[in-house]
Tab-separated table of C-alpha atoms and ligand atoms in Angstrom:
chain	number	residue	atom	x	y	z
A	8	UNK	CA	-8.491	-2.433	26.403
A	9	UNK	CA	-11.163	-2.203	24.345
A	10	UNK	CA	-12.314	-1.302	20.915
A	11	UNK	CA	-15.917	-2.392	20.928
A	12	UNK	CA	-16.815	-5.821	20.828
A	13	UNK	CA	-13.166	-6.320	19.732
A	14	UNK	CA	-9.249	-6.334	21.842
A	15	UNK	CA	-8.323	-8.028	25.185
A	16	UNK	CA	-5.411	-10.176	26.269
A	17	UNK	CA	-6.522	-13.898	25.243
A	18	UNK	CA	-3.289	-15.053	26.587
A	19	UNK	CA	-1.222	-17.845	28.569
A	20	UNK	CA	-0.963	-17.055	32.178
A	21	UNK	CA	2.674	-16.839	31.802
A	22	UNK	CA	2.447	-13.633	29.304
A	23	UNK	CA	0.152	-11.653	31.967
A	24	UNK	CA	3.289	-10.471	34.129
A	25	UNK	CA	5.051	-8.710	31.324
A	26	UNK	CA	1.595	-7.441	29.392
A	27	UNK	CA	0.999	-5.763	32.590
A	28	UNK	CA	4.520	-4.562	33.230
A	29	UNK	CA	4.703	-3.344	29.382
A	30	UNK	CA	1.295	-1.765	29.920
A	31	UNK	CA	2.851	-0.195	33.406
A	32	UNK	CA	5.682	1.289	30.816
A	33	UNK	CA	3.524	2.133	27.901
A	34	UNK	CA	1.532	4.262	30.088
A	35	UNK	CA	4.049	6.096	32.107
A	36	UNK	CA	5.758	7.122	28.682
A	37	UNK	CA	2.844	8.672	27.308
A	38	UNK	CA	2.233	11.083	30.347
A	39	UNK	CA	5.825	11.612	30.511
A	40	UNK	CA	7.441	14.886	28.016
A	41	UNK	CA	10.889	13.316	28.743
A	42	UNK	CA	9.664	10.094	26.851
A	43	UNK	CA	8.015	12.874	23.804
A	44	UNK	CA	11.054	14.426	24.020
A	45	UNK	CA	13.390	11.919	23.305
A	46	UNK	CA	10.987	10.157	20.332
A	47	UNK	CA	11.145	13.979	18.816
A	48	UNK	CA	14.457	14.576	19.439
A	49	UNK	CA	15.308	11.187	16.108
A	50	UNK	CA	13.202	13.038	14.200
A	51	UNK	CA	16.366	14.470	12.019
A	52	UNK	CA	17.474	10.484	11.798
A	53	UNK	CA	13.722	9.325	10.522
A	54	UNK	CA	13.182	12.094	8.229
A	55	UNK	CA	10.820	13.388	10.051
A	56	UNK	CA	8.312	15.281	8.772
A	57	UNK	CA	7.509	12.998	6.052
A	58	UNK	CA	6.630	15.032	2.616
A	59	UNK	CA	3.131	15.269	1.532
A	60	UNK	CA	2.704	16.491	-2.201
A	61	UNK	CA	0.132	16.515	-4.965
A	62	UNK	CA	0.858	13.810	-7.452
A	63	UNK	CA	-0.114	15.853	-10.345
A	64	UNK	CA	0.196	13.353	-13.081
A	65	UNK	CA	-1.599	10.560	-11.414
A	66	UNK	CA	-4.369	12.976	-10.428
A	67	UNK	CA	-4.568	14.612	-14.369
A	68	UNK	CA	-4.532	10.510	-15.756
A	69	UNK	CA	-7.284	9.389	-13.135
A	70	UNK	CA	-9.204	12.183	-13.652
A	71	UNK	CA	-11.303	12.922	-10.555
A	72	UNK	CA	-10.533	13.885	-6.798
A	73	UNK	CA	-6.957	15.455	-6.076
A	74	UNK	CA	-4.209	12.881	-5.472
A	75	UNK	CA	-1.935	13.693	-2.658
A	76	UNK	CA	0.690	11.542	-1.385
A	77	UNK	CA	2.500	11.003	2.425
A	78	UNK	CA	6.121	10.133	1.704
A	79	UNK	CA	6.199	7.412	4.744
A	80	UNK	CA	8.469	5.643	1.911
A	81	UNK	CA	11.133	8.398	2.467
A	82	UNK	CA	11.736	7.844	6.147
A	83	UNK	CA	15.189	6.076	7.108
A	84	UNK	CA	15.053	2.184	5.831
A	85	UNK	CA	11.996	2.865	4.386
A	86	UNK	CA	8.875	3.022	5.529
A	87	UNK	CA	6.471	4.266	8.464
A	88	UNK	CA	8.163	1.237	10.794
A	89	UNK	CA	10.796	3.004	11.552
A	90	UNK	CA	8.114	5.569	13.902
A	91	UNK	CA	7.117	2.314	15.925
A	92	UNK	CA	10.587	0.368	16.142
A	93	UNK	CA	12.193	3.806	17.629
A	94	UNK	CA	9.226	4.819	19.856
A	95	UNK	CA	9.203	1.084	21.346
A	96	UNK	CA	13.107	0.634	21.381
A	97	UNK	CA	12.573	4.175	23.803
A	98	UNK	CA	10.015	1.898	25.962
A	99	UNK	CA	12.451	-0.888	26.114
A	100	UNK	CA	15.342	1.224	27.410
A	101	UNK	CA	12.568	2.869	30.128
A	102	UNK	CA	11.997	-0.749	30.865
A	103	UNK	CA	15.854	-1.826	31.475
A	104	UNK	CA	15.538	-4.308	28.815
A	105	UNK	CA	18.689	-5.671	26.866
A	106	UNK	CA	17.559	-7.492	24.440
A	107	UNK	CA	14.636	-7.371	21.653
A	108	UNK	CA	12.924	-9.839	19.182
A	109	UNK	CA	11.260	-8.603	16.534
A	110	UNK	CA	8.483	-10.866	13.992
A	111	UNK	CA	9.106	-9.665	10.237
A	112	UNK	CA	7.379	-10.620	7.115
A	113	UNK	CA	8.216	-8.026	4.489
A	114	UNK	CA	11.380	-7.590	6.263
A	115	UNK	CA	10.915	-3.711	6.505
A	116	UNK	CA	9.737	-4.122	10.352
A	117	UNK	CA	12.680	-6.288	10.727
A	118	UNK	CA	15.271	-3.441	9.429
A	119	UNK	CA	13.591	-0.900	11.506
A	120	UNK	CA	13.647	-2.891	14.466
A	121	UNK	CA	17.564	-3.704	14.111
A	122	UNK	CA	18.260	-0.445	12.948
A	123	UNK	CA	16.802	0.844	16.603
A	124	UNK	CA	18.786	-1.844	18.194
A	125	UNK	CA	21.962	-0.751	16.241
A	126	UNK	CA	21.294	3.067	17.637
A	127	UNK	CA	20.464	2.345	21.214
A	128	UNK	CA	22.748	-0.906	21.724
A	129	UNK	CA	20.245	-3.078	21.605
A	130	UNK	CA	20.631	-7.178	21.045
A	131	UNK	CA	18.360	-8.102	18.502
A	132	UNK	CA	16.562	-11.098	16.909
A	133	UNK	CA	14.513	-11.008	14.028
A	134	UNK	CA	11.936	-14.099	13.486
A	135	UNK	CA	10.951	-14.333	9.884
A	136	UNK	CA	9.213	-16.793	7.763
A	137	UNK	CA	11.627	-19.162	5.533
A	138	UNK	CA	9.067	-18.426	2.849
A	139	UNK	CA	9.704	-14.958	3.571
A	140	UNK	CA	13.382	-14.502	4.010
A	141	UNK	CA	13.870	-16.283	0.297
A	142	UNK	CA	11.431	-13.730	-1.180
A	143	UNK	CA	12.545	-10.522	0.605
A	144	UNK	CA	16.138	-11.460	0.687
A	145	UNK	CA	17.399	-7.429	0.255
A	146	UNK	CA	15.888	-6.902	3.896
A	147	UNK	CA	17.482	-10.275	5.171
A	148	UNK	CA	20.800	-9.013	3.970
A	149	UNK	CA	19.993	-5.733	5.402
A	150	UNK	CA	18.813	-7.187	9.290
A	151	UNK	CA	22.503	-8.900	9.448
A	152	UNK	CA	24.743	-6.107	8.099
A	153	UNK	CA	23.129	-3.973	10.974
A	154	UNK	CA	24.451	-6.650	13.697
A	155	UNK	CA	20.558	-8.170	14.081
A	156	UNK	CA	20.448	-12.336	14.188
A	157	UNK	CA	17.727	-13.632	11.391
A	158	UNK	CA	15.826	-16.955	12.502
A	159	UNK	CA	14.555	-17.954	9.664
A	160	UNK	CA	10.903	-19.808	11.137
A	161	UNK	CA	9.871	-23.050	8.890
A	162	UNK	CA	7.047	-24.221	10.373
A	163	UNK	CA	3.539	-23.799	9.303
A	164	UNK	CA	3.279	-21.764	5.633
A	165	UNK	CA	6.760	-20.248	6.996
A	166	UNK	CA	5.700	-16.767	6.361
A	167	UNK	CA	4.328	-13.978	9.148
A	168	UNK	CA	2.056	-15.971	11.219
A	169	UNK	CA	4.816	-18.332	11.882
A	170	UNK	CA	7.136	-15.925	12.581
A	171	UNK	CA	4.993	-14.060	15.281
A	172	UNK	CA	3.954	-17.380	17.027
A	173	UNK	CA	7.614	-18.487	17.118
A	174	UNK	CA	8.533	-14.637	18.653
A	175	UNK	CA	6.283	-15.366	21.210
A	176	UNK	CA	7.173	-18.507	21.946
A	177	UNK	CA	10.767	-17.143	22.327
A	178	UNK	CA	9.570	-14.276	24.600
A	179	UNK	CA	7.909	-16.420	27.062
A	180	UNK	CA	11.113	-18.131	27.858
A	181	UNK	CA	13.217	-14.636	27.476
A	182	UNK	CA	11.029	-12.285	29.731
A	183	UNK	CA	13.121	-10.870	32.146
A	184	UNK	CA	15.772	-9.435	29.678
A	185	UNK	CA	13.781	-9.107	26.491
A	186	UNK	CA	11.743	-6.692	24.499
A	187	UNK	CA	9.269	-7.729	22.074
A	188	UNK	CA	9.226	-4.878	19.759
A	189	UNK	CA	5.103	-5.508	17.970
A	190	UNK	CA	5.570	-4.523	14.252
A	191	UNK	CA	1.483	-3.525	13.683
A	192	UNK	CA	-1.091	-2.742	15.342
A	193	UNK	CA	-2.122	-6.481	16.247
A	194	UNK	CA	-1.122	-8.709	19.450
A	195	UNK	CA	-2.759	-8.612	22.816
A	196	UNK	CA	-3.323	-4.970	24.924
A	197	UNK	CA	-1.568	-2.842	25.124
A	198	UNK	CA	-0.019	-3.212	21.404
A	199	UNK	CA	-2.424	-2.689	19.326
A	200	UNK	CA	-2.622	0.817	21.527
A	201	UNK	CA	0.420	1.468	21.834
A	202	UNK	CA	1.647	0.758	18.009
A	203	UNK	CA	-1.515	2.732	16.698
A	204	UNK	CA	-0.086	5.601	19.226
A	205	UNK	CA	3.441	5.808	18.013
A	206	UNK	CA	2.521	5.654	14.213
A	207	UNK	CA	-0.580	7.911	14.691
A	208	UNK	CA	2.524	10.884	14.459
A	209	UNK	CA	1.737	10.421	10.440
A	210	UNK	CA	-1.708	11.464	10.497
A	211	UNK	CA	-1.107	13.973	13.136
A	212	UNK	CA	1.542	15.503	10.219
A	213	UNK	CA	-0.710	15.301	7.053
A	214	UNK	CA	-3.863	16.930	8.986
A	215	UNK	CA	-1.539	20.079	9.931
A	216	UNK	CA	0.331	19.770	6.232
A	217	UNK	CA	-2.476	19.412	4.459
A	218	UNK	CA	-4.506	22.557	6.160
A	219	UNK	CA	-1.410	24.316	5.729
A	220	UNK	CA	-1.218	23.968	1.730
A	221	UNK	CA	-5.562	24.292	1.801
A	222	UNK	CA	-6.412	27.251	3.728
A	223	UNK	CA	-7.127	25.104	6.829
A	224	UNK	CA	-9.561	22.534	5.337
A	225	UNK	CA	-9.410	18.827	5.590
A	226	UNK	CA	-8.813	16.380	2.915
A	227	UNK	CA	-11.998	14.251	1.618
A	228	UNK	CA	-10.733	10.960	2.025
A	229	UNK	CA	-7.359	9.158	3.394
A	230	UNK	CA	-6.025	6.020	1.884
A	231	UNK	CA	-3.854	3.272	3.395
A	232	UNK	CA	-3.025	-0.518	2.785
A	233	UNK	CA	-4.137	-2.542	5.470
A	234	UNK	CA	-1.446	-5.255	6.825
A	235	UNK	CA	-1.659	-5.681	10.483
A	236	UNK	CA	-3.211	-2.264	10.693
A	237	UNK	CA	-0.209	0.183	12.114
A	238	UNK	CA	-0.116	2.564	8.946
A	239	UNK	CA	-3.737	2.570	8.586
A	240	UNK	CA	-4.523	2.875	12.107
A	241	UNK	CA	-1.607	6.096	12.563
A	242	UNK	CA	-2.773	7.697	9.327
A	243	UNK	CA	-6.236	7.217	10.123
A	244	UNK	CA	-6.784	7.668	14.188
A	245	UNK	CA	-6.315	11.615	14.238
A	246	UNK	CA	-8.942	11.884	11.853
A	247	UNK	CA	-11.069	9.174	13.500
A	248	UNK	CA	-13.492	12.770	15.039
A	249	UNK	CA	-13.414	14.566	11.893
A	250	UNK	CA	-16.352	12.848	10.011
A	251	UNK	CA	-16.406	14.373	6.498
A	252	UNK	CA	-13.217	12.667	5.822
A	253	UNK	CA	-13.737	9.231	4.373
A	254	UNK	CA	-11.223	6.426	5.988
A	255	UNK	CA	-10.459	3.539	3.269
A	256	UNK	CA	-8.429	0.571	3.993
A	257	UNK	CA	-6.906	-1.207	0.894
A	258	UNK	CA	-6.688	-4.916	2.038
A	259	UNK	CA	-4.760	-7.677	-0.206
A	260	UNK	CA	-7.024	-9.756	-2.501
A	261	UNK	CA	-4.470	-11.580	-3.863
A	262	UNK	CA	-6.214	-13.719	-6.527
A	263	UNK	CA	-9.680	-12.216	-5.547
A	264	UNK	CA	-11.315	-12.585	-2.277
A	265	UNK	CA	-13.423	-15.287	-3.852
A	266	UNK	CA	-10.344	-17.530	-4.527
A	267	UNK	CA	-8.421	-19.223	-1.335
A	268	UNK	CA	-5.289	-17.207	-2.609
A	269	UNK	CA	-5.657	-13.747	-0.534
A	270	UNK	CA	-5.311	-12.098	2.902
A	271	UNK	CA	-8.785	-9.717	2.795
A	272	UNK	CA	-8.890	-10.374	6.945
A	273	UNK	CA	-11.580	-7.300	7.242
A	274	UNK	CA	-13.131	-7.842	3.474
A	275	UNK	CA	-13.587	-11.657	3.927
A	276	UNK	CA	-12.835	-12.625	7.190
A	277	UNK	CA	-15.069	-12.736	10.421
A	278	UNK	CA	-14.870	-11.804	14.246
A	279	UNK	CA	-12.228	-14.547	16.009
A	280	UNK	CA	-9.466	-14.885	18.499
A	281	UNK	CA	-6.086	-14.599	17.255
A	282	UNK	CA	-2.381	-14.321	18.107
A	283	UNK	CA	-4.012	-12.970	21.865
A	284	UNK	CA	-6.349	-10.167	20.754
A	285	UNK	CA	-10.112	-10.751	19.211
A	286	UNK	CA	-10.339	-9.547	16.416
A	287	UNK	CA	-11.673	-10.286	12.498
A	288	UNK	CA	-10.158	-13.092	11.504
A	289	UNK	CA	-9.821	-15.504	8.081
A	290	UNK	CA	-10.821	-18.422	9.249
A	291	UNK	CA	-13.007	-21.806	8.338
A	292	UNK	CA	-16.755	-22.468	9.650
A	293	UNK	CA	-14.777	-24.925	12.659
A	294	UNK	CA	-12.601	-21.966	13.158
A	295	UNK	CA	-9.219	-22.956	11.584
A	296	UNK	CA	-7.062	-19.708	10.824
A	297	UNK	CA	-6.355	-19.980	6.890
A	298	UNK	CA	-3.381	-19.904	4.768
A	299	UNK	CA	-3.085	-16.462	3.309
A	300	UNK	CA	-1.337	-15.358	0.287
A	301	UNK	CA	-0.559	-11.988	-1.242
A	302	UNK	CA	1.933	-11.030	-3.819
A	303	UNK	CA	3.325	-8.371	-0.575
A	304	UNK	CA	4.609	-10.165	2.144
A	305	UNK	CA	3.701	-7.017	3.967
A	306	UNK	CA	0.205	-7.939	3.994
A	307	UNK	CA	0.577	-11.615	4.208
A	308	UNK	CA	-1.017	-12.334	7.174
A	309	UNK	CA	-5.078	-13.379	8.421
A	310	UNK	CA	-5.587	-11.010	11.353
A	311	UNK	CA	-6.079	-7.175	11.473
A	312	UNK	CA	-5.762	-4.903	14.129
A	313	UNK	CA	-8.844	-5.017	16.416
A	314	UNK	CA	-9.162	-0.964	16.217
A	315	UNK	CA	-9.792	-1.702	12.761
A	316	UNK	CA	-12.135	-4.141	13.319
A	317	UNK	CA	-13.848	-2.214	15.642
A	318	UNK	CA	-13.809	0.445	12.496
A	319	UNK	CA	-15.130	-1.286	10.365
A	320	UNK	CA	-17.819	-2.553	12.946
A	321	UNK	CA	-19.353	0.754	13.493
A	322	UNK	CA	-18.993	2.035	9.712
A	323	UNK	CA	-15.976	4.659	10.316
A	324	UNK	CA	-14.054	3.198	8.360
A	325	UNK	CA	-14.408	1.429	5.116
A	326	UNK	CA	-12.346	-1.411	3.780
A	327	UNK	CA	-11.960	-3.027	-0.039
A	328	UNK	CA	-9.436	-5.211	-1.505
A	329	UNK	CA	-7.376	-5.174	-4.352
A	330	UNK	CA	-5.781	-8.139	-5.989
A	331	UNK	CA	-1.970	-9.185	-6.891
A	332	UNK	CA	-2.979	-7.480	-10.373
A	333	UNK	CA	-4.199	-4.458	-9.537
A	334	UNK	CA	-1.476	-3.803	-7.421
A	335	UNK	CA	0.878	-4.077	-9.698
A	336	UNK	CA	-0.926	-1.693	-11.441
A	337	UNK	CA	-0.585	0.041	-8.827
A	338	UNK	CA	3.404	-0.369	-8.519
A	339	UNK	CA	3.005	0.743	-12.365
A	340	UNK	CA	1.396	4.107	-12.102
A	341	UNK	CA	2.638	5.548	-9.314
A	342	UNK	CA	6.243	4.443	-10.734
A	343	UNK	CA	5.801	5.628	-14.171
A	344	UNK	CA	3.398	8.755	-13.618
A	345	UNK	CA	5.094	10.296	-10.717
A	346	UNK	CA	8.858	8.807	-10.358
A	347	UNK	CA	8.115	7.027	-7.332
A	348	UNK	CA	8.369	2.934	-6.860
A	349	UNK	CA	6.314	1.859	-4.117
A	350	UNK	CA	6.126	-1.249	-1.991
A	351	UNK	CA	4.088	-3.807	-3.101
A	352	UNK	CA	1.825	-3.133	-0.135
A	353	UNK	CA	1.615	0.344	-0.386
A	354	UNK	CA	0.710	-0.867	-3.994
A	355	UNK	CA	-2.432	-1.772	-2.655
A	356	UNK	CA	-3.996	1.360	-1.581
A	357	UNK	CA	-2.831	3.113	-4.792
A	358	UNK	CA	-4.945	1.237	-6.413
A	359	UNK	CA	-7.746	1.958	-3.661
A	360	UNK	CA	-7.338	5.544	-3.837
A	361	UNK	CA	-7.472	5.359	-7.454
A	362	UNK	CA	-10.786	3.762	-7.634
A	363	UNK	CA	-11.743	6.206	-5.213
A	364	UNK	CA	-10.362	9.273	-6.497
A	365	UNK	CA	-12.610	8.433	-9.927
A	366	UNK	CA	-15.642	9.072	-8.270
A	367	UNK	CA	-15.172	12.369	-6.510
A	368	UNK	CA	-14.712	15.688	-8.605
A	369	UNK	CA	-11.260	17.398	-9.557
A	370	UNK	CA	-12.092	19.900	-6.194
A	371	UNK	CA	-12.064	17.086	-3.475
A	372	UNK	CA	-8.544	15.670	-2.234
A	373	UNK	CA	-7.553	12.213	-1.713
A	374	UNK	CA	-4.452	11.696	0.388
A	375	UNK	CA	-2.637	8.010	-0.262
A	376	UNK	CA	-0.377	7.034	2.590
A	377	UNK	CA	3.007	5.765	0.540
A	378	UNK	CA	4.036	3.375	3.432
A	379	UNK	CA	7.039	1.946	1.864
A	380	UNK	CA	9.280	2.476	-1.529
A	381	UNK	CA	9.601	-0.843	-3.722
A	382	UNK	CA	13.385	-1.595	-3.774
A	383	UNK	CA	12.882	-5.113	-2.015
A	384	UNK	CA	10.132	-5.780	-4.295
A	385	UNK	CA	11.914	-4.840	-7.860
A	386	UNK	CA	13.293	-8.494	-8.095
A	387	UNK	CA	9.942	-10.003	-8.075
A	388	UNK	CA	8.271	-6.871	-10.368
A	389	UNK	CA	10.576	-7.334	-12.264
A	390	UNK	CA	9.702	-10.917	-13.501
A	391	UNK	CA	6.174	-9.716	-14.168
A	392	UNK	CA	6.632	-6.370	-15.275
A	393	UNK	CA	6.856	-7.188	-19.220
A	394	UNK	CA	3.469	-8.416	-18.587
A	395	UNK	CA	1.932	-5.295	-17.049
B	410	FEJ	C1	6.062	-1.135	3.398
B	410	FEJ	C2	4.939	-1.756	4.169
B	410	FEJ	N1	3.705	-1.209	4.054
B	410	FEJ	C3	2.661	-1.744	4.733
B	410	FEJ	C4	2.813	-2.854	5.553
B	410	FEJ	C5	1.599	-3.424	6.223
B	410	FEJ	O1	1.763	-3.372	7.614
B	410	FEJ	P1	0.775	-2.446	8.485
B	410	FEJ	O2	1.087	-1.025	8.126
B	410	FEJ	O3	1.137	-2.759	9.903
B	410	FEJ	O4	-0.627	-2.838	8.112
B	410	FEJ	C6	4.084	-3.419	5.710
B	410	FEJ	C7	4.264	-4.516	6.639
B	410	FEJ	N2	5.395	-4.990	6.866
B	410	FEJ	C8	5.664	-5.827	8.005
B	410	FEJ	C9	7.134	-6.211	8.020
B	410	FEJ	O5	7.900	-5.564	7.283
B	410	FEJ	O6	7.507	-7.070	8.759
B	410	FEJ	C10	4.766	-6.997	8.044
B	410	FEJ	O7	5.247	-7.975	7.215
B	410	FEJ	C11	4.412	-7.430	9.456
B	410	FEJ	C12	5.058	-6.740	10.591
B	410	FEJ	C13	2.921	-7.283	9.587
B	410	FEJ	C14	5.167	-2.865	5.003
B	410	FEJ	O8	6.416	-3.377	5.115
């Protein structure tokens, strides 16, 4: 339960029982085809495989590496959460659950979760930030048209942290009958695991894509924003052994990790308990877990995944930010070059892999993980975009 120095289960007594018995679950399913089985047999309902392409414009205007891009943004509702809702909704049917709460922030994690519910017959209730739900109202809409109750959190900054300390608030009183479906890689073992395992199908994909579009070679670097880890960490983990290819996490720096106005966890942050897993954290000298901010509520929030952490520990993996601005530079380009409107956090690591992609020559390859498309985000682009 370990990723180096970082993980654990820094948790209330009362949470052991059901860590373990989740942990019982989580590790039964992954030995067991049937459980495989079933996750591959939605594949035709997520879309899966998800495309991955050359973005020939962007690559011809930035002038360097190869882009490539992993259509995660084409999946059913949206993005890559789709992979973890399903493969978790699986674990809570294995577990005879009834019932399942879900934390949102960007809202996407909140669709996928109901949309699971709505397939298997699932109860479902979403927890989500008031701060949130005004600013990603599309996905709010979405959540109760699919038969999913909203509880809109407005405590605290009433955005993700909120929402995923009032989820497990709920769950301790709600254990026998309910599921608490994780939405990244963060939370006490085994969910950082397990989330990392179920989205780690997207890297698994683009390795055996890519090779089979390049002769069998690997690509030079992989991109991904970095929220609470779980596109990162499943784009990233299957080529965690294959060294020549460079790992780089796009973090948010909202109004530049020198201002109090971001959510760099990994870039700015330091080691620290949090939300029952140790971890980096952004945090005060006595300790005090800070207000975040990012123009993406997606990556709105001051942990990180402590497999990332560990990552970034020992050097595997690298991690920068990029601010509001250069994201939606970000939402720009990728938009107007290749016909494609991202998410504002997948915004993020556009403008990583950009940066990136400057400094290597036209025969390396760069591969961008498009985690979400921008329809929730238009509204709020929009207001902005004259600027751009
Ligand atoms: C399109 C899109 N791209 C990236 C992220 C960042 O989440 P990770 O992949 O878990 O780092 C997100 C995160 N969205 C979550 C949500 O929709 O609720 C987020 O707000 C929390 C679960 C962390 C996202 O929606």
């Amino acid at each position: 339960i370990r990723f180096g120095d970082f993980g654990g289960q820094y948790v209330p007594e009362a949470l052991h029982a059901c860590l373990r018995e989740l942990e019982r679950g989580f590790d039964e399913a992954v030995v067991d085809p049937k459980f495989w089985e079933d996750f591959r047999s939605l594949y035709s309902y997520i879309g899966r495989p998800s495309s991955l392409h050359k973005a020939v414009r962007l690559s011809e205007h930035i002038g360097g590496a190869q882009i490539w891009l992993k259509r995660e943004d084409l999946n059913h509702t949206g993005s890559h959460k789709l992979n973890n809702a399903l493969a978790q909704a699986l674990l809570a049917k294995r577990l005879k659950k009834t019932e399942v709460i879900a934390e949102t922030g960007a809202g996407q994690h909140g669709v996928a979760t109901a949309t699971a519910c709505a397939k298997f017959g699932l109860g479902c209730t979403v927890f989500m930030g008031a701060e949130d739900v005004r600013r990603q109202a599309l996905n709010v809409f979405r959540m109760r048209i699919l038969g999913a109750k909203v509880v809109a959190v407005t405590n605290g900054t009433k955005t993700l942290r909120d929402a995923t300390s009032e989820a497990f608030r709920f769950w301790v009183s709600h254990l026998k009958t309910t599921y608490y479906i994780v939405g990244s890689a963060i939370g006490p073992h085994p969910y950082p695991t397990l989330v990392r395992t179920f989205q780690s199908i997207i890297g698994q994909e683009t390795k055996e894509q890519f090779a089979a579009l390049n002769d069998g070679k690997l690509p030079d670097a992989v991109v991904a924003c970095v929220g609470g880890g779980s596109n990162s960490s499943g784009m990233f983990s299957p080529f965690e052994k294959d060294l020549s290819v460079k790992l780089l996490g796009v973090e948010a720096g909202g109004d530049g990790i020198d201002s109090d106005y971001h959510s760099a966890t990994l870039t700015a942050g330091r080691p620290g308990v949090f939300h029952g897993v140790r971890t980096f954290v952004l945090q005060d000298k006595e300790g005090q877990v800070h207000d975040t901010h990012s123009v993406s509520a997606g990556l709105d929030y001051p942990g990180v995944g402590p497999e990332l952490a560990f990552w970034k520990a020992s050097g595997r993996a690298t991690f920068v930010a990029a601010t509001d601005a250069q994201a939606l530079q970000g939402f720009k380009l990728l938009s107007q070059l290749e016909g494609v409107i991202p998410a504002l956090e997948t915004s993020h690591a556009i403008h990583g892999a950009c940066e990136l992609a400057k400094t290597m020559k036209p025969d390396q390859h760069v591969i961008i993980n498009v985690s979400g498309r921008g329809d929730k985000d238009v509204q709020s682009v929009a207001e902005v975009l004259p600027r751009l």
